PDB file of C-alpha atoms in Angstrom:
ATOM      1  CA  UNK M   1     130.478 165.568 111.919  1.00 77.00           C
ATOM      2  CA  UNK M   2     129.931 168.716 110.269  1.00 82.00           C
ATOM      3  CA  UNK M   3     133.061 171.115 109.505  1.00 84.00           C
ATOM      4  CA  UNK M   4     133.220 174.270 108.085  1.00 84.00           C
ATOM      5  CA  UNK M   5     136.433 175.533 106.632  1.00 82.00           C
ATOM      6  CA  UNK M   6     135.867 178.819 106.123  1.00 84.00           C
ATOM      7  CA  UNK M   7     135.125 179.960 110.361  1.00 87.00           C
ATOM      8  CA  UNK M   8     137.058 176.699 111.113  1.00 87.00           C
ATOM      9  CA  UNK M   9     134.723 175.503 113.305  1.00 90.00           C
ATOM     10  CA  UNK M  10     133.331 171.902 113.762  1.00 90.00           C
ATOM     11  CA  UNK M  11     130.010 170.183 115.251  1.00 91.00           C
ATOM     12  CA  UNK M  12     130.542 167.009 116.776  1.00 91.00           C
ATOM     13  CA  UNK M  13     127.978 164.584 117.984  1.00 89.00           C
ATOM     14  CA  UNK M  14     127.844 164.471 121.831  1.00 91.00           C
ATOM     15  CA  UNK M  15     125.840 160.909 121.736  1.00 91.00           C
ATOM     16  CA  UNK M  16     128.891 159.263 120.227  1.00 88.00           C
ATOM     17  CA  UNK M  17     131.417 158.204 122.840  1.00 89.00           C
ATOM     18  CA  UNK M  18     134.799 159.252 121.109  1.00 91.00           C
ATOM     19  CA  UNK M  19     138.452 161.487 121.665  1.00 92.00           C
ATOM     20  CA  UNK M  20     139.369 164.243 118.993  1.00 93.00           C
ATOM     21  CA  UNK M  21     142.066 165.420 118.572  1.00 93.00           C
ATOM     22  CA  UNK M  22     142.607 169.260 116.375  1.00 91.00           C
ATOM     23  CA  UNK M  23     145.985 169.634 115.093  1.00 91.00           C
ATOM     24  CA  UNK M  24     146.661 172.173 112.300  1.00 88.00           C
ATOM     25  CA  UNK M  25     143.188 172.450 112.018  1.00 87.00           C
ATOM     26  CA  UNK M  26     142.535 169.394 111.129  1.00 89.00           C
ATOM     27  CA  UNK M  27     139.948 167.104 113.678  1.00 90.00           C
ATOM     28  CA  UNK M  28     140.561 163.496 113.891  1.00 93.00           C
ATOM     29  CA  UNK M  29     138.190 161.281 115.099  1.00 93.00           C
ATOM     30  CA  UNK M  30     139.217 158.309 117.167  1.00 93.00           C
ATOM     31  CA  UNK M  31     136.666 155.727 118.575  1.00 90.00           C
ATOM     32  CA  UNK M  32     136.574 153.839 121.618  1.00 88.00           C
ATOM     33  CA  UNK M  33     138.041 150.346 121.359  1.00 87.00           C
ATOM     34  CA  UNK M  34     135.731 147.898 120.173  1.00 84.00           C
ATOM     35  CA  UNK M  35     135.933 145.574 123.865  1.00 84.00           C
ATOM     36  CA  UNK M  36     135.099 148.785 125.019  1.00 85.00           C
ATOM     37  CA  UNK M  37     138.075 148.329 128.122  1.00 89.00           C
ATOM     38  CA  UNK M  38     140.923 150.257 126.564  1.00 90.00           C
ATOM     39  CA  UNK M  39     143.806 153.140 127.171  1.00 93.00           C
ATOM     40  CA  UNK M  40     144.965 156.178 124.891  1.00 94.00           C
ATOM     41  CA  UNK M  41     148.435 157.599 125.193  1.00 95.00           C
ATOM     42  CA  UNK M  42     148.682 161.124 123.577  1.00 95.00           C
ATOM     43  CA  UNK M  43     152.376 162.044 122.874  1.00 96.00           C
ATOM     44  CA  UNK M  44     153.133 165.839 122.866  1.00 95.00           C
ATOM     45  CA  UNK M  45     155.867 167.402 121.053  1.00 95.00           C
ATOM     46  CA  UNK M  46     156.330 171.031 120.390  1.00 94.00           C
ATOM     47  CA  UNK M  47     152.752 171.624 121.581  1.00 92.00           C
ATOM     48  CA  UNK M  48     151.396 169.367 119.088  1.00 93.00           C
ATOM     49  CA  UNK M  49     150.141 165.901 119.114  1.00 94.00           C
ATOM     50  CA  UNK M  50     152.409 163.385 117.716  1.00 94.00           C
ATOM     51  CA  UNK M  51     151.021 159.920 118.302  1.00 95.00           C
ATOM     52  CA  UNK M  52     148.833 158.144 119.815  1.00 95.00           C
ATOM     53  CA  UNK M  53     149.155 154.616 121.320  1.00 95.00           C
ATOM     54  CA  UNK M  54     146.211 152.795 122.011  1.00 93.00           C
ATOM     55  CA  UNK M  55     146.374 149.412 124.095  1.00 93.00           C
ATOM     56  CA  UNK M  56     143.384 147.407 124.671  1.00 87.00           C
ATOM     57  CA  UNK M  57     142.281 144.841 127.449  1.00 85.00           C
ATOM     58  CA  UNK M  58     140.706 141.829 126.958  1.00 82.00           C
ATOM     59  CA  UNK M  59     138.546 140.580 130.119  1.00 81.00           C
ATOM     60  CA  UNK M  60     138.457 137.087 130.619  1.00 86.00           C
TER      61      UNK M  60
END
């Protein structure tokens, strides 16, 4: 992941199954689970993300 801080701009990698998230110009990164079966929450407050709850599966 490249960023430049100076035009605040980023280049991600589009091969790379992921979520980011940009909040005060900062990027976070956050990978699929590692079973690959999974679910992401985003909590919103004031227009901003907050948290994040992940929960995973496991398949039997």
């Amino acid at each position: 992941m490249n960023i430049n801080i100076e035009k605040m701009t980023a280049e991600i990698d589009l091969r790379s199954n992921a979520m980011y998230i940009v909040k005060d110009g900062q990027l976070t990164k956050i990978d699929a689970p590692p079973s690959g079966f999974g679910e992401y929450t985003t909590i919103w407050k004031d227009g901003k993300v907050l948290d994040v709850i992940k929960s995973e599966r496991v398949r039997i």
